[in-house]
Short mmCIF file of C-alpha atoms and ligand atoms in Angstrom, two decimals:
data_model
loop_
_atom_site.label_atom_id
_atom_site.label_comp_id
_atom_site.label_asym_id
_atom_site.label_seq_id
_atom_site.Cartn_x
_atom_site.Cartn_y
_atom_site.Cartn_z
CA MET S 1 -122.28 -2.21 -47.31
CA ILE S 2 -125.51 -3.24 -45.54
CA ARG S 3 -123.35 -6.42 -44.18
CA ARG S 4 -120.64 -4.22 -43.31
CA GLY S 5 -122.71 -1.74 -41.65
CA THR S 6 -124.66 -4.80 -39.85
CA LEU S 7 -121.40 -6.05 -38.49
CA ARG S 8 -120.34 -2.61 -37.32
CA PHE S 9 -123.74 -2.23 -35.50
CA ALA S 10 -123.22 -5.79 -33.91
CA ARG S 11 -119.81 -4.77 -33.02
CA GLY S 12 -121.00 -1.86 -31.50
CA LEU S 13 -123.64 -3.64 -29.61
CA LEU S 14 -121.23 -6.02 -28.32
CA VAL S 15 -118.77 -3.11 -27.07
CA ALA S 16 -121.72 -1.10 -25.57
CA SER S 17 -122.82 -4.19 -23.78
CA LEU S 18 -119.28 -4.93 -22.41
CA LEU S 19 -119.12 -1.22 -21.35
CA ILE S 20 -122.39 -1.54 -19.39
CA GLY S 21 -121.18 -4.77 -17.93
CA THR S 22 -117.89 -3.07 -16.68
CA ILE S 23 -119.88 -0.07 -15.55
CA THR S 24 -122.30 -2.30 -13.43
CA LEU S 25 -119.40 -4.31 -12.12
CA LEU S 26 -117.48 -1.06 -11.25
CA GLY S 27 -120.65 0.11 -9.32
CA ALA S 28 -121.02 -3.02 -7.46
CA MET S 29 -117.40 -3.06 -6.37
CA ASN S 30 -117.83 0.68 -5.34
CA ALA S 31 -120.90 -0.39 -3.25
CA LEU S 32 -119.17 -3.01 -1.82
CA ALA S 33 -116.14 -0.72 -0.94
CA GLN S 34 -118.52 1.57 0.55
CA GLY S 35 -119.37 -1.02 3.00
CA LYS S 36 -116.01 -1.15 4.33
CA LEU S 37 -115.12 2.54 4.16
CA SER S 38 -111.86 3.48 5.79
CA PRO S 39 -112.33 5.77 8.60
CA LYS S 40 -109.13 7.78 7.74
CA TRP S 41 -109.88 11.14 6.15
CA GLU S 42 -106.84 11.10 3.87
CA GLU S 43 -107.62 7.68 2.52
CA LEU S 44 -111.14 8.45 1.42
CA THR S 45 -111.91 9.71 -2.10
CA ALA S 46 -114.16 12.82 -2.27
CA ALA S 47 -117.28 10.82 -2.91
CA ASP S 48 -116.47 8.19 -0.26
CA PHE S 49 -115.80 10.93 2.21
CA ARG S 50 -119.28 12.16 1.75
CA THR S 51 -120.71 8.51 2.48
CA GLY S 52 -118.30 8.43 5.32
CA VAL S 53 -119.57 11.50 6.75
CA GLN S 54 -123.14 10.37 6.45
CA GLN S 55 -122.41 6.83 7.77
CA SER S 56 -120.74 8.50 11.00
CA LYS S 57 -123.83 10.96 11.34
CA GLY S 58 -121.62 13.84 11.35
CA THR S 59 -119.38 12.51 14.20
CA CYS S 60 -115.65 12.87 13.54
CA LEU S 61 -112.53 12.21 15.77
CA LEU S 62 -109.71 14.70 16.14
CA PRO S 63 -107.09 12.33 17.86
CA PHE S 64 -104.65 14.63 19.45
CA GLY S 65 -100.97 14.01 20.04
CA ILE S 66 -97.60 15.79 20.61
CA LEU S 67 -93.90 15.58 19.76
CA GLU S 68 -91.75 15.53 22.96
CA LYS S 69 -89.28 13.43 24.85
CA HIS S 70 -90.91 10.22 26.46
CA GLY S 71 -88.02 9.09 29.01
CA PRO S 72 -84.96 7.57 27.34
CA HIS S 73 -86.86 4.66 25.73
CA LEU S 74 -90.19 5.81 24.12
CA PRO S 75 -90.40 7.59 20.60
CA LEU S 76 -91.01 11.25 20.53
CA GLY S 77 -94.53 10.60 19.20
CA THR S 78 -95.70 8.26 21.83
CA ASP S 79 -98.83 10.21 22.63
CA LEU S 80 -99.85 10.45 18.89
CA LEU S 81 -99.01 7.03 17.94
CA ASN S 82 -101.05 5.44 21.07
CA VAL S 83 -104.12 8.16 20.81
CA ARG S 84 -104.50 7.08 17.01
CA TYR S 85 -104.04 3.40 17.76
CA ALA S 86 -106.83 3.63 20.18
CA SER S 87 -108.92 5.97 18.02
CA LEU S 88 -108.52 3.67 15.02
CA GLN S 89 -109.48 0.57 17.09
CA ALA S 90 -112.51 2.26 18.68
CA VAL S 91 -113.86 3.45 15.06
CA ALA S 92 -113.66 0.05 13.70
CA GLN S 93 -116.32 -0.88 16.55
CA GLU S 94 -118.44 2.25 16.07
CA TYR S 95 -117.76 4.05 12.94
CA ALA S 96 -116.63 7.72 12.73
CA VAL S 97 -114.21 9.73 10.17
CA VAL S 98 -110.81 10.42 11.85
CA PHE S 99 -108.72 13.68 11.08
CA PRO S 100 -105.36 12.89 9.90
CA GLU S 101 -102.37 13.18 12.44
CA TYR S 102 -102.55 16.15 14.64
CA TYR S 103 -99.90 17.26 17.00
CA PHE S 104 -100.12 20.85 17.52
CA GLY S 105 -100.67 21.09 21.12
CA GLN S 106 -99.29 22.66 24.67
CA ILE S 107 -95.82 21.42 25.42
CA PHE S 108 -93.63 24.47 26.58
CA GLU S 109 -92.58 22.31 29.54
CA ALA S 110 -90.42 20.20 27.23
CA LYS S 111 -88.62 22.89 25.26
CA HIS S 112 -85.13 22.02 26.88
CA GLU S 113 -85.41 18.59 25.38
CA PRO S 114 -84.32 17.33 21.83
CA GLY S 115 -87.08 16.82 19.29
CA THR S 116 -89.93 18.77 21.06
CA VAL S 117 -92.07 20.74 18.74
CA ALA S 118 -93.76 23.76 20.75
CA TYR S 119 -95.95 26.14 18.78
CA SER S 120 -96.97 29.44 20.37
CA LEU S 121 -100.30 29.44 22.33
CA GLU S 122 -101.71 31.86 19.67
CA LEU S 123 -101.09 29.32 16.99
CA GLN S 124 -102.24 26.38 18.86
CA LEU S 125 -105.63 28.03 19.61
CA LYS S 126 -105.87 29.47 16.01
CA LEU S 127 -104.99 26.02 14.44
CA LEU S 128 -107.39 24.20 16.52
CA GLN S 129 -110.23 26.54 15.83
CA GLU S 130 -109.49 26.80 12.14
CA THR S 131 -109.16 22.76 12.10
CA THR S 132 -112.66 22.28 13.79
CA ASP S 133 -114.18 25.08 11.63
CA GLU S 134 -112.77 23.20 8.32
CA MET S 135 -114.00 19.96 9.82
CA ALA S 136 -117.52 21.26 10.35
CA ARG S 137 -117.71 22.83 7.07
CA ASN S 138 -117.20 19.29 5.64
CA GLY S 139 -120.12 18.11 7.60
CA CYS S 140 -118.50 17.11 10.77
CA LYS S 141 -120.99 18.77 13.27
CA LYS S 142 -119.96 16.74 16.37
CA ILE S 143 -116.31 16.76 16.84
CA LEU S 144 -114.93 14.49 19.36
CA ILE S 145 -111.18 15.50 20.27
CA VAL S 146 -109.61 12.43 21.70
CA ASN S 147 -106.64 13.77 23.85
CA GLY S 148 -103.52 11.72 24.06
CA HIS S 149 -101.28 14.20 25.65
CA GLY S 150 -101.13 15.43 29.38
CA GLY S 151 -99.99 18.79 28.54
CA ASN S 152 -103.37 19.33 26.78
CA GLU S 153 -105.26 18.88 29.89
CA HIS S 154 -105.86 22.84 30.41
CA LEU S 155 -105.87 23.74 26.79
CA LEU S 156 -108.52 21.57 25.61
CA PRO S 157 -111.39 22.56 28.08
CA LEU S 158 -110.26 26.21 27.58
CA PHE S 159 -110.95 25.70 23.65
CA GLY S 160 -114.20 23.90 24.45
CA GLN S 161 -115.23 26.68 26.86
CA ALA S 162 -114.14 29.27 24.10
CA GLN S 163 -116.72 27.79 21.69
CA MET S 164 -119.31 29.84 23.39
CA ASP S 165 -117.55 33.07 22.39
CA LYS S 166 -119.10 32.88 19.03
CA PRO S 167 -121.89 31.05 17.34
CA HIS S 168 -120.74 27.76 15.63
CA ASP S 169 -122.88 25.25 13.68
CA TYR S 170 -121.17 22.31 15.40
CA VAL S 171 -120.48 20.77 18.86
CA VAL S 172 -116.85 20.21 20.12
CA TYR S 173 -116.83 17.51 22.57
CA VAL S 174 -113.35 16.75 24.45
CA LEU S 175 -112.31 13.28 25.83
CA ASP S 176 -109.65 13.47 28.53
CA GLY S 177 -106.40 11.16 28.12
CA GLU S 178 -106.22 7.79 29.01
CA ARG S 179 -106.36 7.08 32.61
CA SER S 180 -105.17 3.44 33.99
CA LYS S 181 -108.46 1.85 35.74
CA PRO S 182 -108.06 -0.49 38.68
CA GLY S 183 -108.80 -3.91 38.38
CA GLY S 184 -106.22 -4.92 35.78
CA PRO S 185 -102.65 -6.68 36.24
CA ALA S 186 -101.14 -5.26 39.42
CA LYS S 187 -98.59 -2.57 38.93
CA LYS S 188 -95.06 -3.18 39.78
CA SER S 189 -93.84 0.53 40.26
CA THR S 190 -95.37 2.37 43.46
CA GLY S 191 -94.45 6.12 42.79
CA ILE S 192 -95.79 8.63 40.66
CA ASP S 193 -96.49 7.39 37.16
CA TYR S 194 -97.16 10.44 34.89
CA HIS S 195 -95.22 10.30 31.72
CA ALA S 196 -93.22 7.49 30.04
CA GLY S 197 -93.73 5.42 33.15
CA GLU S 198 -95.09 1.85 33.56
CA ASN S 199 -98.41 2.83 32.18
CA GLU S 200 -97.47 4.65 28.87
CA THR S 201 -94.59 2.13 28.30
CA ALA S 202 -97.10 -0.81 28.75
CA ASN S 203 -99.57 0.98 26.20
CA THR S 204 -96.93 1.66 23.67
CA MET S 205 -95.88 -2.09 24.01
CA VAL S 206 -99.32 -2.71 22.60
CA SER S 207 -99.37 0.07 19.96
CA HIS S 208 -96.11 0.00 18.50
CA PRO S 209 -93.79 -2.85 20.33
CA ASP S 210 -90.90 -2.25 17.92
CA LEU S 211 -90.37 1.19 19.03
CA VAL S 212 -90.10 0.50 22.61
CA HIS S 213 -86.44 0.35 24.01
CA LEU S 214 -87.15 -1.37 27.26
CA ASP S 215 -83.63 -1.85 28.03
CA ARG S 216 -82.91 1.84 28.01
CA ALA S 217 -85.74 2.65 30.38
CA ALA S 218 -83.81 2.60 33.75
CA SER S 219 -80.82 4.62 32.21
CA GLU S 220 -82.52 7.87 33.70
CA SER S 221 -84.42 8.85 36.80
CA GLY S 222 -88.08 9.40 36.53
CA ALA S 223 -88.48 9.93 40.25
CA ASP S 224 -90.21 13.11 41.76
CA GLN S 225 -87.42 15.43 42.60
CA LYS S 226 -89.61 17.57 44.62
CA ARG S 227 -87.73 20.89 44.10
CA VAL S 228 -90.49 23.26 44.89
CA ASN S 229 -92.67 23.11 47.73
CA LEU S 230 -95.78 25.13 47.49
CA PRO S 231 -99.50 24.25 48.83
CA GLU S 232 -101.47 22.01 46.21
CA ASP S 233 -103.78 25.05 45.46
CA VAL S 234 -101.16 27.06 44.18
CA TYR S 235 -100.14 26.60 40.48
CA THR S 236 -96.87 27.79 38.90
CA GLY S 237 -95.92 26.97 35.52
CA ILE S 238 -92.32 25.37 36.30
CA TRP S 239 -93.87 22.94 38.65
CA TRP S 240 -93.22 20.09 35.96
CA TYR S 241 -89.69 20.98 35.20
CA ALA S 242 -89.07 21.23 38.91
CA ARG S 243 -90.47 17.89 39.61
CA PHE S 244 -89.50 15.80 36.49
CA PRO S 245 -86.44 17.52 34.95
CA ASN S 246 -85.51 14.58 32.78
CA HIS S 247 -88.96 14.75 31.26
CA TYR S 248 -89.77 11.39 32.55
CA SER S 249 -92.24 10.47 35.40
CA GLY S 250 -92.14 7.06 36.66
CA ASP S 251 -90.42 3.69 35.84
CA GLY S 252 -90.93 2.40 32.39
CA SER S 253 -88.54 -0.38 32.89
CA VAL S 254 -90.88 -2.46 34.76
CA ALA S 255 -93.86 -2.14 32.06
CA THR S 256 -95.47 -5.42 30.66
CA LYS S 257 -97.64 -5.99 27.77
CA GLU S 258 -100.78 -7.23 29.79
CA LEU S 259 -100.86 -4.08 31.56
CA GLY S 260 -100.71 -2.30 28.20
CA GLU S 261 -103.51 -4.53 26.85
CA TRP S 262 -105.68 -3.73 29.95
CA ASN S 263 -105.24 -0.16 29.51
CA MET S 264 -105.89 -0.10 25.90
CA LYS S 265 -108.88 -2.03 26.19
CA ASN S 266 -110.41 0.41 28.57
CA TRP S 267 -109.29 3.44 26.67
CA ILE S 268 -110.66 2.09 23.35
CA GLU S 269 -113.96 1.21 25.23
CA GLU S 270 -114.08 4.89 26.56
CA ILE S 271 -113.80 6.14 22.93
CA VAL S 272 -116.40 3.93 21.72
CA GLU S 273 -118.76 5.08 24.35
CA ALA S 274 -117.99 8.75 23.80
CA ILE S 275 -118.53 8.41 20.14
CA ARG S 276 -121.91 6.81 20.71
CA ALA S 277 -123.04 9.40 23.19
CA ALA S 278 -122.00 12.05 20.73
CA LYS S 279 -123.91 10.51 17.85
CA ALA S 280 -127.02 10.05 20.38
CA ASP S 281 -126.73 13.82 21.81
CA ASP S 282 -129.52 15.96 19.95
CA GLN S 283 -129.45 18.55 22.74
CA SER S 284 -125.96 20.27 22.79
CA LEU S 285 -126.35 22.05 19.55
CA LYS S 286 -129.82 23.25 20.23
CA ILE S 287 -129.12 24.61 23.67
CA GLN S 288 -125.94 26.14 21.94
CA ASN S 289 -127.92 27.92 19.61
CA GLU S 290 -130.53 29.18 22.17
CA PHE S 291 -127.40 30.29 24.09
CA TYR S 292 -126.02 32.23 21.02
CA GLU S 293 -129.41 33.81 20.40
CA LYS S 294 -129.95 35.01 23.84
CA SER S 295 -126.37 36.30 23.86
CA LYS S 296 -127.11 38.75 21.33
CA HIS S 297 -129.62 40.72 23.47
CA PRO S 298 -128.65 39.92 27.23
CA LEU S 299 -131.14 42.53 28.44
CA ASP S 300 -133.94 40.81 27.11
CA THR S 301 -132.79 37.61 28.61
CA ARG S 302 -135.57 36.46 31.41
CA PRO S 303 -135.16 33.66 33.95
ZN1 ZN Z 401 -97.21 10.68 26.48
#
């Protein structure tokens, strides 16, 4: 009995020490994995998400794309694919948690083309507000919206400005879309290059070369058709369709990977710079709070 008891005890000890060893090993592996956290919100476990938000100092990215026609040769999700490519390259240099695919923006001007998904303006604003609210509730107190879609150029500053309406315990930063910088490979097209043209085609040749159908790029015209003549400072919503009815602006057929590499490099650098600036910004939230407080009793406000 004693012997059997001793044996059982010894066996128990062995099992216990093996268990402790395994737990220690798992802990070490977990710690090792934490050194290389995925930046993607959807890939993190709940516990790793907490570590990720701490590691990014509460700075999170919301890359913003769209689903719309991109000439005859690029995929519908070009803006989403490119903005996520640039954002994920950027966070590899300066860690930040990246929100999943988001493409619920302003695109009424492409409703006449197949594959466009155009949510109502009310839903766009509500969904974006609830998304940033939820991000902030999860510790993302500095939210950098990285815009990848030209049609959002008015929506996003409006959204940013609208944050002053009610108190928020977080700051929204908007980084405007990629703009080609001078100094890179010489461009071959000379006309306007707004959408699915030389620049955007070149960028997609870097991010998703397998999705670019360069041989189809000249099958439609991306020329400015100048069908409305108004002074520059008069805005009308039909301007885009009037000028580019094929939802194509520029000439994608002359795009090269070299130009795309130049554009992407600059875009990624801009995003890295914006992440670092947001992390270092200890003023915006403080000043927002001062503003919200004063807004409650404007008659007491003194210069
Ligand atoms: Zn685009």
